[in-house]
Short mmCIF file of C-alpha atoms in Angstrom, two decimals:
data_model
loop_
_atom_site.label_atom_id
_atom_site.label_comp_id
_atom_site.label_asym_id
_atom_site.label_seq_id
_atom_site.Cartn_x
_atom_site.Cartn_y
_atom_site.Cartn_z
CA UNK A 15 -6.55 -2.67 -21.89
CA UNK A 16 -3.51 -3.30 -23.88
CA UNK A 17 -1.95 -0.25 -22.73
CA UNK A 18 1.15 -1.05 -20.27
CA UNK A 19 0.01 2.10 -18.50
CA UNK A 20 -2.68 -0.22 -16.79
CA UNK A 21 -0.38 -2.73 -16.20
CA UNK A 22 -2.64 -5.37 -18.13
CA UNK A 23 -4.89 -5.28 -15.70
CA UNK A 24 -7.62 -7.46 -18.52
CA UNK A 25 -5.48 -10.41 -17.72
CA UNK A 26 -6.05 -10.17 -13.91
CA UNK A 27 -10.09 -9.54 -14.56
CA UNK A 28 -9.77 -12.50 -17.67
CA UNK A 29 -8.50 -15.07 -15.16
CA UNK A 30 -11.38 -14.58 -12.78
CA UNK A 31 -14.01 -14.37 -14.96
CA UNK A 32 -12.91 -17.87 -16.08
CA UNK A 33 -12.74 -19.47 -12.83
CA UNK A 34 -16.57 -20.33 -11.33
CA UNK A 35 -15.32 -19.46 -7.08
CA UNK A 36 -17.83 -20.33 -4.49
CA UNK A 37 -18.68 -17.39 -3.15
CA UNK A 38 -17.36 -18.55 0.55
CA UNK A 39 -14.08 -18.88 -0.78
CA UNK A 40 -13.87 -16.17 -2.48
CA UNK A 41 -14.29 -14.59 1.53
CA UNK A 42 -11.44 -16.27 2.85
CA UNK A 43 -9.33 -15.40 -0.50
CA UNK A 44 -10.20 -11.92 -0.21
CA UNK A 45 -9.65 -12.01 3.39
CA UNK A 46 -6.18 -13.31 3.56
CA UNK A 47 -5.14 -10.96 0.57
CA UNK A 48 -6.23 -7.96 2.57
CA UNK A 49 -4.55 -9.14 5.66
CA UNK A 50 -1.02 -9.78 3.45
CA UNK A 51 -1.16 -6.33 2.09
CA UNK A 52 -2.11 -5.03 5.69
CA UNK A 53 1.36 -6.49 6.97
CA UNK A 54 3.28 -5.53 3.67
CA UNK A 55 2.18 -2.15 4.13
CA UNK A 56 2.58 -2.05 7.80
CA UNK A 57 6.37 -2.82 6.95
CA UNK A 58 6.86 -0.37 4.19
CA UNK A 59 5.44 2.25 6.43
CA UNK A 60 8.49 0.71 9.25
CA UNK A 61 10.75 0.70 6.32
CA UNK A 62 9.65 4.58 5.26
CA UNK A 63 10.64 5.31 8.74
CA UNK A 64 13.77 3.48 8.65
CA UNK A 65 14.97 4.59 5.58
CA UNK A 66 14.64 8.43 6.85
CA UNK A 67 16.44 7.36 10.59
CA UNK A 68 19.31 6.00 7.74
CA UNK A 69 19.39 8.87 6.19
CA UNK A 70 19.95 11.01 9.63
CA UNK A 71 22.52 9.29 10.64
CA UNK A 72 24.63 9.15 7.62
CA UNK A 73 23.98 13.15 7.31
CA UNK A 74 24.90 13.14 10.82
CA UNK A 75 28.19 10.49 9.94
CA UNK A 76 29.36 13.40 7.65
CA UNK A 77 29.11 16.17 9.39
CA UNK A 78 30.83 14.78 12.85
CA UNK A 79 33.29 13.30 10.31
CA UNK A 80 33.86 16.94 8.92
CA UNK A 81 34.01 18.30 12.45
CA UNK A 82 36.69 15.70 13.61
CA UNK A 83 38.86 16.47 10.85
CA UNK A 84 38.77 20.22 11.19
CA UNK A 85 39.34 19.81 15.18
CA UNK A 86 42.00 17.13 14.84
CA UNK A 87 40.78 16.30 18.19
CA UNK A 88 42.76 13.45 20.14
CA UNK A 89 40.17 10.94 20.11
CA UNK A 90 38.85 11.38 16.55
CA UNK A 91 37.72 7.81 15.46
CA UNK A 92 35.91 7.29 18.61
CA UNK A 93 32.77 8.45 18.15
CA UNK A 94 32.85 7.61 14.81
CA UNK A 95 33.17 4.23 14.86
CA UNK A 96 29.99 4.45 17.29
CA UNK A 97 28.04 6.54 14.19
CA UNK A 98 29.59 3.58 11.71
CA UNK A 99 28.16 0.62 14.13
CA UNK A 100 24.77 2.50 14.46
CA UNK A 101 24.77 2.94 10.37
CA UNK A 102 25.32 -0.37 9.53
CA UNK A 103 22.71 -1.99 12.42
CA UNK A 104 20.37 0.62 10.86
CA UNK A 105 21.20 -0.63 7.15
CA UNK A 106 20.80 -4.44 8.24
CA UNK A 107 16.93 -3.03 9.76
CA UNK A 108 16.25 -1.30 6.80
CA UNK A 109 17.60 -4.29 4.09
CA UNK A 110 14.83 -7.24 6.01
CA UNK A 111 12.44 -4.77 6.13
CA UNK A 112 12.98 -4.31 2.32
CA UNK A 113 12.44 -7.84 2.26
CA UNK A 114 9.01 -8.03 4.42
CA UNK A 115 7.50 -5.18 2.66
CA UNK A 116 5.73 -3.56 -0.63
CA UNK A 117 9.26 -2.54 -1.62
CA UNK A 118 10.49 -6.06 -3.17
CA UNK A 119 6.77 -7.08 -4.73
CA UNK A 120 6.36 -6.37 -8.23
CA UNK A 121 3.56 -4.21 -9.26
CA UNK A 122 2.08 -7.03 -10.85
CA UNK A 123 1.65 -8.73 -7.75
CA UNK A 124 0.70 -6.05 -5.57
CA UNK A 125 -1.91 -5.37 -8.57
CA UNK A 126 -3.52 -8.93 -8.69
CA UNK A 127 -4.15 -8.71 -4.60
CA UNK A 128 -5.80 -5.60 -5.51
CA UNK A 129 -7.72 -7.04 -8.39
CA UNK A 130 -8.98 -9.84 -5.57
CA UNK A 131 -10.29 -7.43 -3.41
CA UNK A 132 -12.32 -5.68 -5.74
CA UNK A 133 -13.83 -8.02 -7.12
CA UNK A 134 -14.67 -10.08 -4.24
CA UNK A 135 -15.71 -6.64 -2.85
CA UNK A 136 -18.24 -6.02 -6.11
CA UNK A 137 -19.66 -9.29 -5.51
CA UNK A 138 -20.00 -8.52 -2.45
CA UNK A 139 -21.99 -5.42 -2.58
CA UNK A 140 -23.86 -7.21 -5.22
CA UNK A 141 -25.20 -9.56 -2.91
CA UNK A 142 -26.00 -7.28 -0.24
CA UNK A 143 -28.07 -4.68 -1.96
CA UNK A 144 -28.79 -5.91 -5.35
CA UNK A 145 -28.50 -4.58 -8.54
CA UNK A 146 -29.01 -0.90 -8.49
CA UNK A 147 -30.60 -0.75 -11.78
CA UNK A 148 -33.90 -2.82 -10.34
CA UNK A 149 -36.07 -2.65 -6.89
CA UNK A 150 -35.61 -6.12 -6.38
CA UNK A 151 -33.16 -7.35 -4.09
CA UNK A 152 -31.41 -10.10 -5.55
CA UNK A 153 -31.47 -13.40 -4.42
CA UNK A 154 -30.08 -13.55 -0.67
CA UNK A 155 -29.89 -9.63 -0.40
CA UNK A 156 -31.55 -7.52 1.84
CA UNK A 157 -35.17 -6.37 1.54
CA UNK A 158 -35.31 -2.77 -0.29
CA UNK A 159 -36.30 -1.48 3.51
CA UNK A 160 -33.65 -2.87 4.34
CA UNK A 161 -30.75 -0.84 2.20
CA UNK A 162 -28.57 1.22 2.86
CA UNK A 163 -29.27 3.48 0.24
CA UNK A 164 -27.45 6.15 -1.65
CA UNK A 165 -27.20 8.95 0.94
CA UNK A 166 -25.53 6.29 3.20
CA UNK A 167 -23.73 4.26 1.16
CA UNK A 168 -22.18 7.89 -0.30
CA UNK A 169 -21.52 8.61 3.24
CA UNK A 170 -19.47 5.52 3.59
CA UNK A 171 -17.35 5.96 0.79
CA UNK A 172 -16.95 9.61 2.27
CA UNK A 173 -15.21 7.83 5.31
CA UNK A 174 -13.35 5.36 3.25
CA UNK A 175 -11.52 8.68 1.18
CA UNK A 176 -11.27 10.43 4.18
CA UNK A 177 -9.45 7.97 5.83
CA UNK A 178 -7.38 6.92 2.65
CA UNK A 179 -6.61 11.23 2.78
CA UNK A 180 -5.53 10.88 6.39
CA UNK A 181 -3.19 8.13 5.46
CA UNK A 182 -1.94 9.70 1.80
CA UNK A 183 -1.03 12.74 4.26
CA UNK A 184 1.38 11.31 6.72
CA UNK A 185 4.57 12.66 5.94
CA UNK A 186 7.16 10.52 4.17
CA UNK A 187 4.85 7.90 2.54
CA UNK A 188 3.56 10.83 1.13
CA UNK A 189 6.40 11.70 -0.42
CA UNK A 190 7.40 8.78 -1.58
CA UNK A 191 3.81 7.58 -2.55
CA UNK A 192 3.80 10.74 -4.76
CA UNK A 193 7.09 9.34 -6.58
CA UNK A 194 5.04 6.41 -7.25
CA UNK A 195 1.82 7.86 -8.10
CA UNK A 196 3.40 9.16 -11.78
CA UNK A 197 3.65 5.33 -12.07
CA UNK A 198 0.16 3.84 -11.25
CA UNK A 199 -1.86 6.73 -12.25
CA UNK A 200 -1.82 7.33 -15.87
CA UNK A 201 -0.91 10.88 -17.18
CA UNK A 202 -3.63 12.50 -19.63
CA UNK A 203 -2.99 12.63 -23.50
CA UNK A 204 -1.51 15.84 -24.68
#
């Protein structure tokens, strides 16, 4: 995968296949990864929110400021200077939330925690219900009676993209999750 498209993702899979992890902490790895991207996107979601509150009170800066100067009203600069305080408290919010959150991690990064997961995941499942080319659980996996099986293990990952869907629909992450999707998802050939 030399294409930058993937973002050279075979270096992130390359590393790991070098390195020989017990499997325990591979656990705790995977499990502090997930809980760092929990609380960067937890912030970017804040900062999403933020960023729109910004943008209603500058709209809302203009148009008072428009107002004032077509009323000439005797105590223009009053309210604001209370619109200006509120902007810049809400610019300070939204600039250490930019700090805490997806939106100053480089793809790279955010793309390696990924890589983590998945794998750890794969092993994971691996494990747990064996290869799914044989009957035979592998070694520490559960008995074939045992299984979850394809009808459940499809309803599972029916959940999982159901509940990924409920999140991709929320308003403005959508929108700006669809700025970045032109990004991580690569366009067909022509």
């Amino acid at each position: 995968c030399k294409d930058p498209q993937w973002h050279n993702l075979d270096l992130f899979f390359e590393k790991h296949s070098r390195q020989l992890t017990p499997q325990k902490q591979l656990k705790e790895e995977a499990e502090s990864v997930m809980e760092q991207l929990m609380t960067l996107v937890q912030y970017t979601a804040e900062l999403y929110h933020q960023l729109h509150t910004l943008d209603k009170y500058e709209e809302g800066y203009q148009h008072k400021r428009i107002e004032e100067f077509n009323s000439r009203a005797a105590q223009r600069g009053d309210s604001l200077a209370i619109l200006r305080a509120e902007i810049k408290g809400q610019r300070k919010q939204v600039k250490n939330l930019k700090k805490k959150s997806l939106w100053s991690r480089s793809l790279e990064e955010v793309m390696e925690k990924l890589v983590d997961i998945v794998l750890f995941l794969n092993k994971e499942i691996h494990t747990v219900f064996g290869n799914a080319d044989d009957d035979k659980p592998s070694i520490g996996s559960l008995s074939i009676q045992q299984r979850l099986g394809p009808a459940g293990l499809s309803m599972h990952y029916a959940n999982i993209i159901i509940q990924i869907d409920t999140i991709w629909s929320g308003g403005s992450i959508q929108f700006y999750s669809s700025q970045l999707k032109g990004y991580i998802i690569p366009k067909p050939a022509a």
